[in-house]
mmCIF file of C-alpha atoms and ligand atoms in Angstrom:
data_model
loop_
_atom_site.group_PDB
_atom_site.id
_atom_site.type_symbol
_atom_site.label_atom_id
_atom_site.label_comp_id
_atom_site.label_asym_id
_atom_site.label_seq_id
_atom_site.Cartn_x
_atom_site.Cartn_y
_atom_site.Cartn_z
ATOM 1 C CA MET Y 1 25.011 -12.241 3.129
ATOM 2 C CA ILE Y 2 23.432 -8.303 3.495
ATOM 3 C CA GLU Y 3 22.315 -7.764 6.932
ATOM 4 C CA GLU Y 4 19.058 -5.683 6.991
ATOM 5 C CA GLY Y 5 17.084 -5.099 10.786
ATOM 6 C CA LYS Y 6 18.636 -8.148 12.910
ATOM 7 C CA ALA Y 7 17.926 -10.518 9.867
ATOM 8 C CA LYS Y 8 21.275 -11.758 7.768
ATOM 9 C CA ILE Y 9 20.223 -12.717 4.414
ATOM 10 C CA PHE Y 10 21.796 -15.019 1.703
ATOM 11 C CA THR Y 11 20.942 -13.536 -1.600
ATOM 12 C CA VAL Y 12 21.718 -13.222 -4.956
ATOM 13 C CA ILE Y 13 20.978 -9.441 -5.977
ATOM 14 C CA ASN Y 14 23.768 -6.480 -4.611
ATOM 15 C CA LYS Y 15 22.681 -4.211 -1.757
ATOM 16 C CA ASP Y 16 22.675 -1.012 -4.959
ATOM 17 C CA TYR Y 17 20.503 -2.556 -7.000
ATOM 18 C CA LYS Y 18 17.603 0.192 -7.642
ATOM 19 C CA GLY Y 19 13.876 -0.428 -9.502
ATOM 20 C CA PRO Y 20 11.413 -3.566 -9.308
ATOM 21 C CA GLY Y 21 11.613 -6.866 -8.710
ATOM 22 C CA LYS Y 22 13.660 -9.193 -10.621
ATOM 23 C CA LYS Y 23 12.148 -11.886 -11.611
ATOM 24 C CA SER Y 24 14.722 -13.765 -9.914
ATOM 25 C CA ALA Y 25 15.466 -17.350 -6.315
ATOM 26 C CA GLY Y 26 16.312 -15.580 -3.403
ATOM 27 C CA PHE Y 27 15.862 -11.735 -5.083
ATOM 28 C CA TYR Y 28 16.481 -8.946 -2.447
ATOM 29 C CA ASN Y 29 15.472 -5.441 -3.337
ATOM 30 C CA PRO Y 30 17.270 -2.625 -1.572
ATOM 31 C CA THR Y 31 14.727 -0.002 -2.563
ATOM 32 C CA TRP Y 32 11.988 -2.330 0.380
ATOM 33 C CA HIS Y 33 13.676 -1.462 3.481
ATOM 34 C CA LEU Y 34 11.616 0.716 3.829
ATOM 35 C CA ASP Y 35 8.249 -0.606 3.801
ATOM 36 C CA ARG Y 36 10.104 -3.916 5.200
ATOM 37 C CA ASP Y 37 10.978 -0.962 8.111
ATOM 38 C CA ILE Y 38 6.987 -0.450 8.517
ATOM 39 C CA GLN Y 39 6.202 -3.893 8.457
ATOM 40 C CA ILE Y 40 8.026 -4.360 11.605
ATOM 41 C CA LEU Y 41 6.197 -1.555 12.817
ATOM 42 C CA PHE Y 42 2.817 -2.819 12.329
ATOM 43 C CA CYS Y 43 3.096 -6.544 12.542
ATOM 44 C CA ARG Y 44 3.926 -5.189 16.339
ATOM 45 C CA HIS Y 45 0.899 -3.215 16.193
ATOM 46 C CA ILE Y 46 -1.349 -6.775 15.122
ATOM 47 C CA TYR Y 47 0.932 -8.248 18.234
ATOM 48 C CA GLN Y 48 -0.437 -6.083 20.314
ATOM 49 C CA GLN Y 49 -4.209 -6.671 19.586
ATOM 50 C CA GLY Y 50 -3.415 -10.699 19.324
ATOM 51 C CA ALA Y 51 -1.855 -11.379 16.267
ATOM 52 C CA ARG Y 52 0.122 -14.548 16.980
ATOM 53 C CA LYS Y 53 0.084 -16.545 13.021
ATOM 54 C CA PHE Y 54 1.509 -14.668 10.732
ATOM 55 C CA LEU Y 55 2.176 -15.798 6.764
ATOM 56 C CA ASP Y 56 5.397 -14.430 4.903
ATOM 57 C CA GLY Y 57 3.164 -15.897 1.866
ATOM 58 C CA MET Y 58 5.852 -15.104 -1.068
ATOM 59 C CA ALA Y 59 9.074 -15.150 0.775
ATOM 60 C CA ALA Y 60 12.241 -14.986 -1.931
ATOM 61 C CA THR Y 61 14.835 -15.394 0.643
ATOM 62 C CA GLY Y 62 12.080 -14.840 3.031
ATOM 63 C CA ILE Y 63 13.464 -11.687 5.166
ATOM 64 C CA ARG Y 64 9.907 -10.330 6.176
ATOM 65 C CA GLY Y 65 9.712 -13.870 7.916
ATOM 66 C CA ILE Y 66 12.344 -13.321 9.778
ATOM 67 C CA ARG Y 67 12.408 -9.915 10.852
ATOM 68 C CA ILE Y 68 9.332 -10.295 11.929
ATOM 69 C CA LYS Y 69 10.522 -14.079 14.196
ATOM 70 C CA LYS Y 70 13.102 -11.788 15.573
ATOM 71 C CA GLU Y 71 11.698 -7.749 16.126
ATOM 72 C CA ILE Y 72 8.594 -8.538 17.807
ATOM 73 C CA SER Y 73 8.316 -11.715 18.836
ATOM 74 C CA LYS Y 74 9.234 -15.891 20.035
ATOM 75 C CA ASP Y 75 6.267 -16.817 20.407
ATOM 76 C CA ILE Y 76 4.723 -15.470 16.265
ATOM 77 C CA SER Y 77 4.210 -18.837 14.257
ATOM 78 C CA ILE Y 78 5.254 -17.868 11.800
ATOM 79 C CA ASP Y 79 5.113 -19.605 8.657
ATOM 80 C CA ILE Y 80 7.510 -18.676 5.159
ATOM 81 C CA ASN Y 81 6.437 -19.897 1.208
ATOM 82 C CA ASP Y 82 7.851 -19.474 -1.430
ATOM 83 C CA VAL Y 83 6.557 -21.086 -4.631
ATOM 84 C CA SER Y 84 10.201 -21.540 -6.042
ATOM 85 C CA LYS Y 85 12.327 -24.428 -5.170
ATOM 86 C CA LYS Y 86 15.795 -22.475 -5.319
ATOM 87 C CA SER Y 87 14.152 -19.729 -3.607
ATOM 88 C CA TYR Y 88 13.041 -22.557 -0.940
ATOM 89 C CA GLU Y 89 16.102 -23.542 -0.380
ATOM 90 C CA ILE Y 90 17.484 -20.391 -0.088
ATOM 91 C CA ILE Y 91 15.062 -19.439 3.089
ATOM 92 C CA LEU Y 92 15.798 -22.755 4.473
ATOM 93 C CA LYS Y 93 19.732 -21.482 5.115
ATOM 94 C CA ASN Y 94 18.317 -18.647 5.850
ATOM 95 C CA VAL Y 95 15.829 -19.392 8.915
ATOM 96 C CA LYS Y 96 19.168 -21.299 9.616
ATOM 97 C CA GLU Y 97 21.798 -19.058 9.763
ATOM 98 C CA ASN Y 98 19.114 -17.282 11.998
ATOM 99 C CA GLY Y 99 17.923 -19.206 14.533
ATOM 100 C CA ILE Y 100 15.214 -18.537 14.229
ATOM 101 C CA GLU Y 101 11.641 -21.492 14.257
ATOM 102 C CA ALA Y 102 9.529 -20.987 10.647
ATOM 103 C CA THR Y 103 7.925 -23.041 8.835
ATOM 104 C CA ILE Y 104 9.613 -23.016 5.597
ATOM 105 C CA LEU Y 105 6.963 -23.800 2.544
ATOM 106 C CA ASN Y 106 7.564 -24.584 -1.067
ATOM 107 C CA GLU Y 107 3.683 -23.929 -2.308
ATOM 108 C CA LYS Y 108 2.045 -22.303 -4.614
ATOM 109 C CA PHE Y 109 0.470 -18.959 -2.626
ATOM 110 C CA CYS Y 110 -3.858 -20.196 -2.908
ATOM 111 C CA ASN Y 111 -2.664 -24.367 -2.368
ATOM 112 C CA LEU Y 112 -1.112 -23.301 0.929
ATOM 113 C CA VAL Y 113 -4.184 -20.248 1.833
ATOM 114 C CA SER Y 114 -6.847 -22.833 1.107
ATOM 115 C CA ARG Y 115 -5.770 -25.117 4.195
ATOM 116 C CA LYS Y 116 -3.786 -23.191 6.154
ATOM 117 C CA LYS Y 117 -5.704 -20.120 8.985
ATOM 118 C CA TYR Y 118 -3.633 -17.409 10.123
ATOM 119 C CA ASP Y 119 -4.738 -14.012 11.472
ATOM 120 C CA TYR Y 120 -1.682 -12.655 9.319
ATOM 121 C CA ILE Y 121 -1.047 -12.202 5.311
ATOM 122 C CA ASP Y 122 1.670 -10.641 3.420
ATOM 123 C CA LEU Y 123 0.550 -11.256 0.338
ATOM 124 C CA ASP Y 124 4.355 -10.502 -1.780
ATOM 125 C CA PRO Y 125 4.698 -10.847 -5.840
ATOM 126 C CA TYR Y 126 6.424 -9.528 -8.966
ATOM 127 C CA GLY Y 127 3.823 -7.097 -10.288
ATOM 128 C CA SER Y 128 0.488 -7.612 -10.095
ATOM 129 C CA PRO Y 129 -1.144 -9.434 -6.948
ATOM 130 C CA SER Y 130 -4.861 -8.557 -8.244
ATOM 131 C CA PRO Y 131 -5.149 -12.595 -8.453
ATOM 132 C CA TYR Y 132 -3.759 -13.542 -5.465
ATOM 133 C CA ILE Y 133 -6.705 -11.330 -3.786
ATOM 134 C CA PRO Y 134 -9.559 -13.919 -3.925
ATOM 135 C CA CYS Y 135 -7.541 -16.230 -2.538
ATOM 136 C CA ILE Y 136 -6.628 -14.645 0.952
ATOM 137 C CA PHE Y 137 -9.865 -13.997 2.458
ATOM 138 C CA GLU Y 138 -9.817 -18.700 2.689
ATOM 139 C CA GLY Y 139 -6.836 -18.043 4.676
ATOM 140 C CA LEU Y 140 -7.919 -15.608 8.064
ATOM 141 C CA LYS Y 141 -9.280 -16.132 11.018
ATOM 142 C CA LYS Y 142 -12.458 -14.063 11.941
ATOM 143 C CA LYS Y 143 -10.120 -10.886 12.192
ATOM 144 C CA GLY Y 144 -7.608 -10.740 10.606
ATOM 145 C CA PHE Y 145 -4.999 -8.382 8.555
ATOM 146 C CA ILE Y 146 -2.719 -7.744 5.318
ATOM 147 C CA SER Y 147 -0.529 -6.571 3.298
ATOM 148 C CA ILE Y 148 -0.382 -6.767 0.416
ATOM 149 C CA SER Y 149 2.017 -4.976 -2.482
ATOM 150 C CA ALA Y 150 1.668 -3.701 -5.845
ATOM 151 C CA THR Y 151 4.202 -3.319 -9.202
ATOM 152 C CA ASP Y 152 2.238 -2.520 -11.034
ATOM 153 C CA VAL Y 153 2.029 1.730 -11.108
ATOM 154 C CA ALA Y 154 1.471 1.873 -14.746
ATOM 155 C CA THR Y 155 -1.167 -0.077 -15.086
ATOM 156 C CA LEU Y 156 -3.531 1.360 -11.772
ATOM 157 C CA SER Y 157 -2.429 4.892 -12.705
ATOM 158 C CA GLY Y 158 -3.955 4.899 -16.588
ATOM 159 C CA VAL Y 159 -1.044 4.180 -18.224
ATOM 160 C CA PHE Y 160 -2.544 1.545 -19.728
ATOM 161 C CA LYS Y 161 -6.415 1.962 -19.263
ATOM 162 C CA LYS Y 162 -7.130 -2.082 -20.691
ATOM 163 C CA THR Y 163 -4.907 -3.897 -18.610
ATOM 164 C CA CYS Y 164 -6.290 -2.487 -15.061
ATOM 165 C CA MET Y 165 -9.300 -2.581 -16.261
ATOM 166 C CA ARG Y 166 -8.863 -6.436 -17.227
ATOM 167 C CA ARG Y 167 -7.124 -6.792 -13.577
ATOM 168 C CA TYR Y 168 -8.636 -4.297 -11.479
ATOM 169 C CA LEU Y 169 -12.142 -4.457 -13.114
ATOM 170 C CA ALA Y 170 -12.014 -0.326 -12.512
ATOM 171 C CA ASN Y 171 -11.029 2.717 -14.968
ATOM 172 C CA PRO Y 172 -7.452 4.523 -14.366
ATOM 173 C CA LEU Y 173 -7.522 7.817 -14.801
ATOM 174 C CA LYS Y 174 -4.038 8.973 -16.665
ATOM 175 C CA MET Y 175 -3.540 12.948 -15.313
ATOM 176 C CA GLN Y 176 -2.924 15.136 -12.353
ATOM 177 C CA GLY Y 177 -3.457 12.728 -8.920
ATOM 178 C CA ALA Y 178 -3.725 9.525 -11.719
ATOM 179 C CA LYS Y 179 -1.052 8.094 -8.620
ATOM 180 C CA GLU Y 180 -3.452 8.314 -5.385
ATOM 181 C CA ILE Y 181 -6.439 7.455 -7.984
ATOM 182 C CA GLY Y 182 -4.435 3.875 -8.970
ATOM 183 C CA LEU Y 183 -3.838 2.982 -5.207
ATOM 184 C CA ARG Y 184 -7.745 4.089 -4.550
ATOM 185 C CA ILE Y 185 -7.954 1.100 -7.038
ATOM 186 C CA LEU Y 186 -6.540 -1.201 -5.289
ATOM 187 C CA LEU Y 187 -8.223 -0.744 -2.178
ATOM 188 C CA GLY Y 188 -11.607 -0.340 -3.830
ATOM 189 C CA TYR Y 189 -10.602 -3.679 -5.372
ATOM 190 C CA ILE Y 190 -9.779 -5.189 -2.427
ATOM 191 C CA ALA Y 191 -13.291 -4.357 -0.473
ATOM 192 C CA ARG Y 192 -14.693 -5.186 -3.293
ATOM 193 C CA ILE Y 193 -13.080 -9.437 -3.447
ATOM 194 C CA ALA Y 194 -13.486 -8.943 0.618
ATOM 195 C CA GLY Y 195 -16.948 -8.158 0.245
ATOM 196 C CA ILE Y 196 -17.777 -11.299 -2.016
ATOM 197 C CA PHE Y 197 -16.660 -13.337 0.794
ATOM 198 C CA ASP Y 198 -18.998 -11.356 3.639
ATOM 199 C CA TYR Y 199 -15.612 -9.883 5.187
ATOM 200 C CA SER Y 200 -15.302 -5.949 6.004
ATOM 201 C CA PHE Y 201 -11.558 -4.256 4.889
ATOM 202 C CA LYS Y 202 -10.629 -1.205 6.714
ATOM 203 C CA PRO Y 203 -7.125 0.462 5.751
ATOM 204 C CA MET Y 204 -4.212 1.061 8.235
ATOM 205 C CA LEU Y 205 -2.057 2.714 6.019
ATOM 206 C CA SER Y 206 -1.986 3.068 2.088
ATOM 207 C CA TYR Y 207 0.745 4.208 0.357
ATOM 208 C CA HIS Y 208 2.725 4.700 -2.574
ATOM 209 C CA TYR Y 209 6.823 5.076 -2.462
ATOM 210 C CA ALA Y 210 9.548 4.217 -5.264
ATOM 211 C CA HIS Y 211 7.580 1.822 -8.181
ATOM 212 C CA TYR Y 212 5.351 0.349 -5.150
ATOM 213 C CA PHE Y 213 1.824 0.698 -3.592
ATOM 214 C CA ARG Y 214 1.429 -1.043 -1.143
ATOM 215 C CA VAL Y 215 -1.506 -1.797 1.306
ATOM 216 C CA TYR Y 216 -1.914 -2.398 5.186
ATOM 217 C CA GLY Y 217 -5.015 -3.270 6.681
ATOM 218 C CA SER Y 218 -8.028 -4.875 8.739
ATOM 219 C CA ILE Y 219 -10.892 -7.317 7.874
ATOM 220 C CA GLU Y 220 -13.349 -8.927 9.640
ATOM 221 C CA LYS Y 221 -15.742 -10.790 8.326
ATOM 222 C CA GLY Y 222 -20.332 -10.227 9.045
ATOM 223 C CA VAL Y 223 -22.307 -9.091 6.230
ATOM 224 C CA LYS Y 224 -23.105 -6.163 7.906
ATOM 225 C CA LYS Y 225 -19.302 -4.929 7.724
ATOM 226 C CA ALA Y 226 -18.669 -5.754 4.868
ATOM 227 C CA GLU Y 227 -21.682 -3.408 3.417
ATOM 228 C CA LYS Y 228 -20.806 -0.654 5.279
ATOM 229 C CA SER Y 229 -17.307 -0.775 4.175
ATOM 230 C CA LEU Y 230 -18.184 -1.314 0.746
ATOM 231 C CA ALA Y 231 -20.284 1.958 0.698
ATOM 232 C CA CYS Y 232 -16.790 4.197 0.517
ATOM 233 C CA VAL Y 233 -15.915 2.457 -2.808
ATOM 234 C CA GLY Y 234 -17.431 4.662 -5.889
ATOM 235 C CA GLN Y 235 -16.126 6.961 -8.243
ATOM 236 C CA PHE Y 236 -14.149 10.193 -8.745
ATOM 237 C CA TYR Y 237 -14.883 12.392 -11.817
ATOM 238 C CA TRP Y 238 -13.276 15.590 -12.983
ATOM 239 C CA GLU Y 239 -15.903 19.053 -13.711
ATOM 240 C CA ASN Y 240 -13.567 21.878 -12.215
ATOM 241 C CA GLY Y 241 -12.067 19.536 -9.971
ATOM 242 C CA TRP Y 242 -11.751 16.826 -8.726
ATOM 243 C CA LYS Y 243 -15.427 15.807 -7.397
ATOM 244 C CA ILE Y 244 -16.591 12.136 -5.564
ATOM 245 C CA GLY Y 245 -19.978 11.057 -7.095
ATOM 246 C CA LYS Y 246 -21.282 9.609 -10.084
ATOM 247 C CA SER Y 247 -21.643 11.565 -12.576
ATOM 248 C CA LEU Y 248 -23.518 11.097 -15.955
ATOM 249 C CA ASN Y 249 -21.545 14.218 -18.115
ATOM 250 C CA ALA Y 250 -17.624 14.675 -16.704
ATOM 251 C CA LYS Y 251 -15.794 13.099 -19.051
ATOM 252 C CA LYS Y 252 -12.812 11.941 -17.112
ATOM 253 C CA ILE Y 253 -14.249 9.092 -14.211
ATOM 254 C CA ALA Y 254 -12.200 6.615 -12.980
ATOM 255 C CA GLY Y 255 -12.873 3.803 -10.917
ATOM 256 C CA PRO Y 256 -14.970 1.896 -8.940
ATOM 257 C CA LEU Y 257 -12.141 2.424 -6.428
ATOM 258 C CA TRP Y 258 -11.953 3.179 -2.484
ATOM 259 C CA THR Y 259 -13.405 7.128 -1.599
ATOM 260 C CA GLY Y 260 -12.562 6.629 1.619
ATOM 261 C CA LYS Y 261 -9.728 7.123 4.247
ATOM 262 C CA LEU Y 262 -6.521 5.752 3.318
ATOM 263 C CA HIS Y 263 -5.319 5.595 6.814
ATOM 264 C CA ASP Y 264 -5.771 4.528 10.866
ATOM 265 C CA LYS Y 265 -5.042 7.386 12.892
ATOM 266 C CA ASN Y 266 -3.943 5.187 15.327
ATOM 267 C CA PHE Y 267 -1.324 3.038 13.146
ATOM 268 C CA ILE Y 268 -0.105 6.568 11.694
ATOM 269 C CA LYS Y 269 0.408 7.611 15.448
ATOM 270 C CA ILE Y 270 3.037 4.952 15.506
ATOM 271 C CA LEU Y 271 4.707 5.472 12.497
ATOM 272 C CA GLU Y 272 4.827 9.208 13.942
ATOM 273 C CA SER Y 273 6.898 8.099 16.992
ATOM 274 C CA SER Y 274 9.507 6.008 15.098
ATOM 275 C CA GLU Y 275 13.214 6.948 14.836
ATOM 276 C CA ASN Y 276 12.869 6.872 11.269
ATOM 277 C CA LYS Y 277 13.648 10.380 10.088
ATOM 278 C CA LYS Y 278 12.012 8.570 6.924
ATOM 279 C CA ILE Y 279 8.850 7.096 7.962
ATOM 280 C CA LYS Y 280 8.395 10.139 10.405
ATOM 281 C CA GLU Y 281 8.176 12.693 7.714
ATOM 282 C CA MET Y 282 6.357 9.980 5.083
ATOM 283 C CA ALA Y 283 3.326 9.315 8.425
ATOM 284 C CA LYS Y 284 3.456 13.353 9.261
ATOM 285 C CA LYS Y 285 2.323 13.754 5.280
ATOM 286 C CA PHE Y 286 0.217 10.703 6.100
ATOM 287 C CA MET Y 287 -1.827 12.429 8.922
ATOM 288 C CA GLU Y 288 -2.745 15.245 6.893
ATOM 289 C CA GLU Y 289 -3.534 14.711 3.877
ATOM 290 C CA ASP Y 290 -6.372 11.973 5.152
ATOM 291 C CA ALA Y 291 -8.364 14.820 6.267
ATOM 292 C CA ILE Y 292 -9.562 14.775 2.224
ATOM 293 C CA SER Y 293 -10.923 12.604 0.698
ATOM 294 C CA LEU Y 294 -10.550 14.267 -3.148
ATOM 295 C CA PRO Y 295 -6.755 13.152 -5.064
ATOM 296 C CA TYR Y 296 -4.592 15.401 -5.195
ATOM 297 C CA TYR Y 297 -3.212 18.650 -7.839
ATOM 298 C CA GLU Y 298 -0.300 19.265 -8.462
ATOM 299 C CA SER Y 299 0.545 22.670 -8.889
ATOM 300 C CA GLY Y 300 3.838 21.813 -11.289
ATOM 301 C CA LYS Y 301 1.185 20.887 -13.799
ATOM 302 C CA ILE Y 302 -1.494 23.186 -13.036
ATOM 303 C CA ALA Y 303 1.517 26.448 -13.555
ATOM 304 C CA LYS Y 304 2.304 25.322 -17.111
ATOM 305 C CA GLU Y 305 -1.022 25.158 -17.264
ATOM 306 C CA ILE Y 306 -2.319 29.124 -17.027
ATOM 307 C CA LYS Y 307 1.495 29.509 -17.875
ATOM 308 C CA THR Y 308 2.705 31.085 -14.558
ATOM 309 C CA ARG Y 309 5.570 30.950 -11.762
ATOM 310 C CA GLN Y 310 5.419 27.889 -9.285
ATOM 311 C CA PRO Y 311 3.821 28.862 -5.897
ATOM 312 C CA SER Y 312 5.719 27.026 -2.952
ATOM 313 C CA LEU Y 313 3.069 24.892 -1.854
ATOM 314 C CA ASP Y 314 3.080 26.307 1.859
ATOM 315 C CA LYS Y 315 2.108 29.451 0.246
ATOM 316 C CA LEU Y 316 -0.508 27.703 -1.685
ATOM 317 C CA ILE Y 317 -2.226 25.745 0.573
ATOM 318 C CA GLU Y 318 -1.548 29.186 3.382
ATOM 319 C CA LYS Y 319 -4.435 30.615 1.476
ATOM 320 C CA LEU Y 320 -6.579 27.766 0.312
ATOM 321 C CA ARG Y 321 -7.019 27.771 3.887
ATOM 322 C CA ARG Y 322 -7.865 31.336 4.708
ATOM 323 C CA HIS Y 323 -10.166 31.634 1.680
ATOM 324 C CA GLY Y 324 -12.036 28.787 3.611
ATOM 325 C CA TRP Y 325 -11.010 25.930 1.965
ATOM 326 C CA GLU Y 326 -9.813 22.533 3.208
ATOM 327 C CA ALA Y 327 -5.274 21.971 2.494
ATOM 328 C CA ALA Y 328 -2.917 19.631 2.449
ATOM 329 C CA ARG Y 329 -0.008 18.713 1.996
ATOM 330 C CA THR Y 330 0.677 14.808 0.531
ATOM 331 C CA HIS Y 331 3.064 11.656 0.236
ATOM 332 C CA PHE Y 332 1.806 10.794 -3.510
ATOM 333 C CA ALA Y 333 4.936 14.532 -5.021
ATOM 334 C CA GLY Y 334 6.375 16.656 -3.663
ATOM 335 C CA ASN Y 335 4.780 19.405 -6.093
ATOM 336 C CA ALA Y 336 1.213 17.897 -4.629
ATOM 337 C CA PHE Y 337 -1.549 19.311 -2.106
ATOM 338 C CA LYS Y 338 -5.593 18.313 -1.763
ATOM 339 C CA THR Y 339 -8.205 20.546 -0.847
ATOM 340 C CA ASN Y 340 -11.954 20.410 -1.549
ATOM 341 C CA ALA Y 341 -12.088 24.475 -3.432
ATOM 342 C CA GLY Y 342 -12.901 24.537 -7.463
ATOM 343 C CA TYR Y 343 -9.936 24.194 -10.207
ATOM 344 C CA ASP Y 344 -10.545 27.963 -11.048
ATOM 345 C CA GLU Y 345 -10.255 29.185 -7.402
ATOM 346 C CA ILE Y 346 -7.692 26.696 -6.689
ATOM 347 C CA LYS Y 347 -5.805 28.483 -10.283
ATOM 348 C CA SER Y 348 -6.473 32.104 -8.870
ATOM 349 C CA TYR Y 349 -4.022 31.800 -6.333
ATOM 350 C CA PHE Y 350 -1.719 31.214 -7.818
HETATM 351 C C1 SAM J 401 8.771 -9.624 -5.071
HETATM 352 S S1 SAM J 401 9.790 -11.525 -4.362
HETATM 353 C C2 SAM J 401 9.140 -11.330 -2.398
HETATM 354 C C3 SAM J 401 10.190 -10.626 -2.150
HETATM 355 C C4 SAM J 401 10.383 -10.812 -0.717
HETATM 356 N N1 SAM J 401 8.928 -10.778 -0.179
HETATM 357 C C5 SAM J 401 10.904 -9.410 -0.078
HETATM 358 O O1 SAM J 401 10.522 -9.369 0.957
HETATM 359 O O2 SAM J 401 12.101 -9.445 0.087
HETATM 360 C C6 SAM J 401 7.987 -12.653 -5.095
HETATM 361 C C7 SAM J 401 8.093 -13.663 -5.246
HETATM 362 O O3 SAM J 401 6.838 -14.552 -4.851
HETATM 363 C C8 SAM J 401 7.574 -16.058 -5.160
HETATM 364 N N2 SAM J 401 6.060 -16.165 -6.391
HETATM 365 C C9 SAM J 401 6.372 -16.060 -6.864
HETATM 366 N N3 SAM J 401 4.388 -16.493 -7.807
HETATM 367 C C10 SAM J 401 3.964 -17.563 -6.495
HETATM 368 C C11 SAM J 401 3.340 -18.449 -5.512
HETATM 369 N N4 SAM J 401 1.486 -18.869 -6.967
HETATM 370 N N5 SAM J 401 2.933 -18.519 -5.062
HETATM 371 C C12 SAM J 401 4.128 -18.588 -3.041
HETATM 372 N N6 SAM J 401 5.082 -17.388 -3.947
HETATM 373 C C13 SAM J 401 4.466 -17.226 -5.320
HETATM 374 C C14 SAM J 401 8.362 -15.741 -6.754
HETATM 375 O O4 SAM J 401 9.218 -16.787 -6.763
HETATM 376 C C15 SAM J 401 8.913 -14.936 -5.501
HETATM 377 O O5 SAM J 401 10.110 -15.482 -5.168
#
């Protein structure tokens, strides 16, 4: 039995487990604790905007749904679902232990959302969410909220190009900026699928942590709105550094992917005022990085390429800004930064 937030959970895994999800019933992964804390802040935020019907669509132990119900409001109606019979039984036990009211279901995610409608759906599969994303739009009202996990980070970040093309219909790149490109491919895929169903999509928080990508966002039905969000789907290419748009000559082209904002400032402000130190620290970077849509550079890789020492990131950013360029820290990596300066200029400041 473990405790997380206000929930007490029977689980099959020990607390010290690190890494991606193991495929076993009632699996509890402590690496996701941070995200489940973020999810509580997100759900509180959307509750204040009127969301009441919530779905924990791939629940394992039921921890997300149980925490939402216990930590936000009794007023929320929560459905907790898992396709595995064993997980379903563990969820029944956990819901009872926590004394909450919840509907517990044992269905395939896509079947469930084809017959019930929600204000908020959480999709947290093992590996890639891509086959389940088209189902989500059937299960949402005209306006709604979603959160989606992806643990196929290597695929999205260009290690397995063909798999990325197959799953997300987009070309990744394995180089500086790869993780951001991967996350943006996932966002672009969500926006493109949303468009098929005449829904718009707006990311509210998109991040990489440990072995996963996680996206929180809002959706709304309407052709014009859908077209507006599709206008944020495009390409990045490398020509003396990162550029946005189309190029006939560039050898390195990534996309289709999301070229718009990764986050919504109003929600990031909520994360910034969290008492959780780690969330607060990440929120500062979320706020800073979103001023520049181009993918990040890595100072370690540049230093190696030009055979020099890695400068202090603070000093490098300061230098770029002093010369009139935009420059920012990013949450993607400790030695990563974003700028609109060209690659030759960037190298000249090392
Ligand atoms: C990564 S785990 C979920 C972890 C959980 N949300 C948490 O935060 O601890 C994925 C779960 O999805 C379930 N699952 C896989 N395919 C599914 C499907 N098509 N429909 C519903 N549940 C599914 C698995 O049985 C597994 O319990």
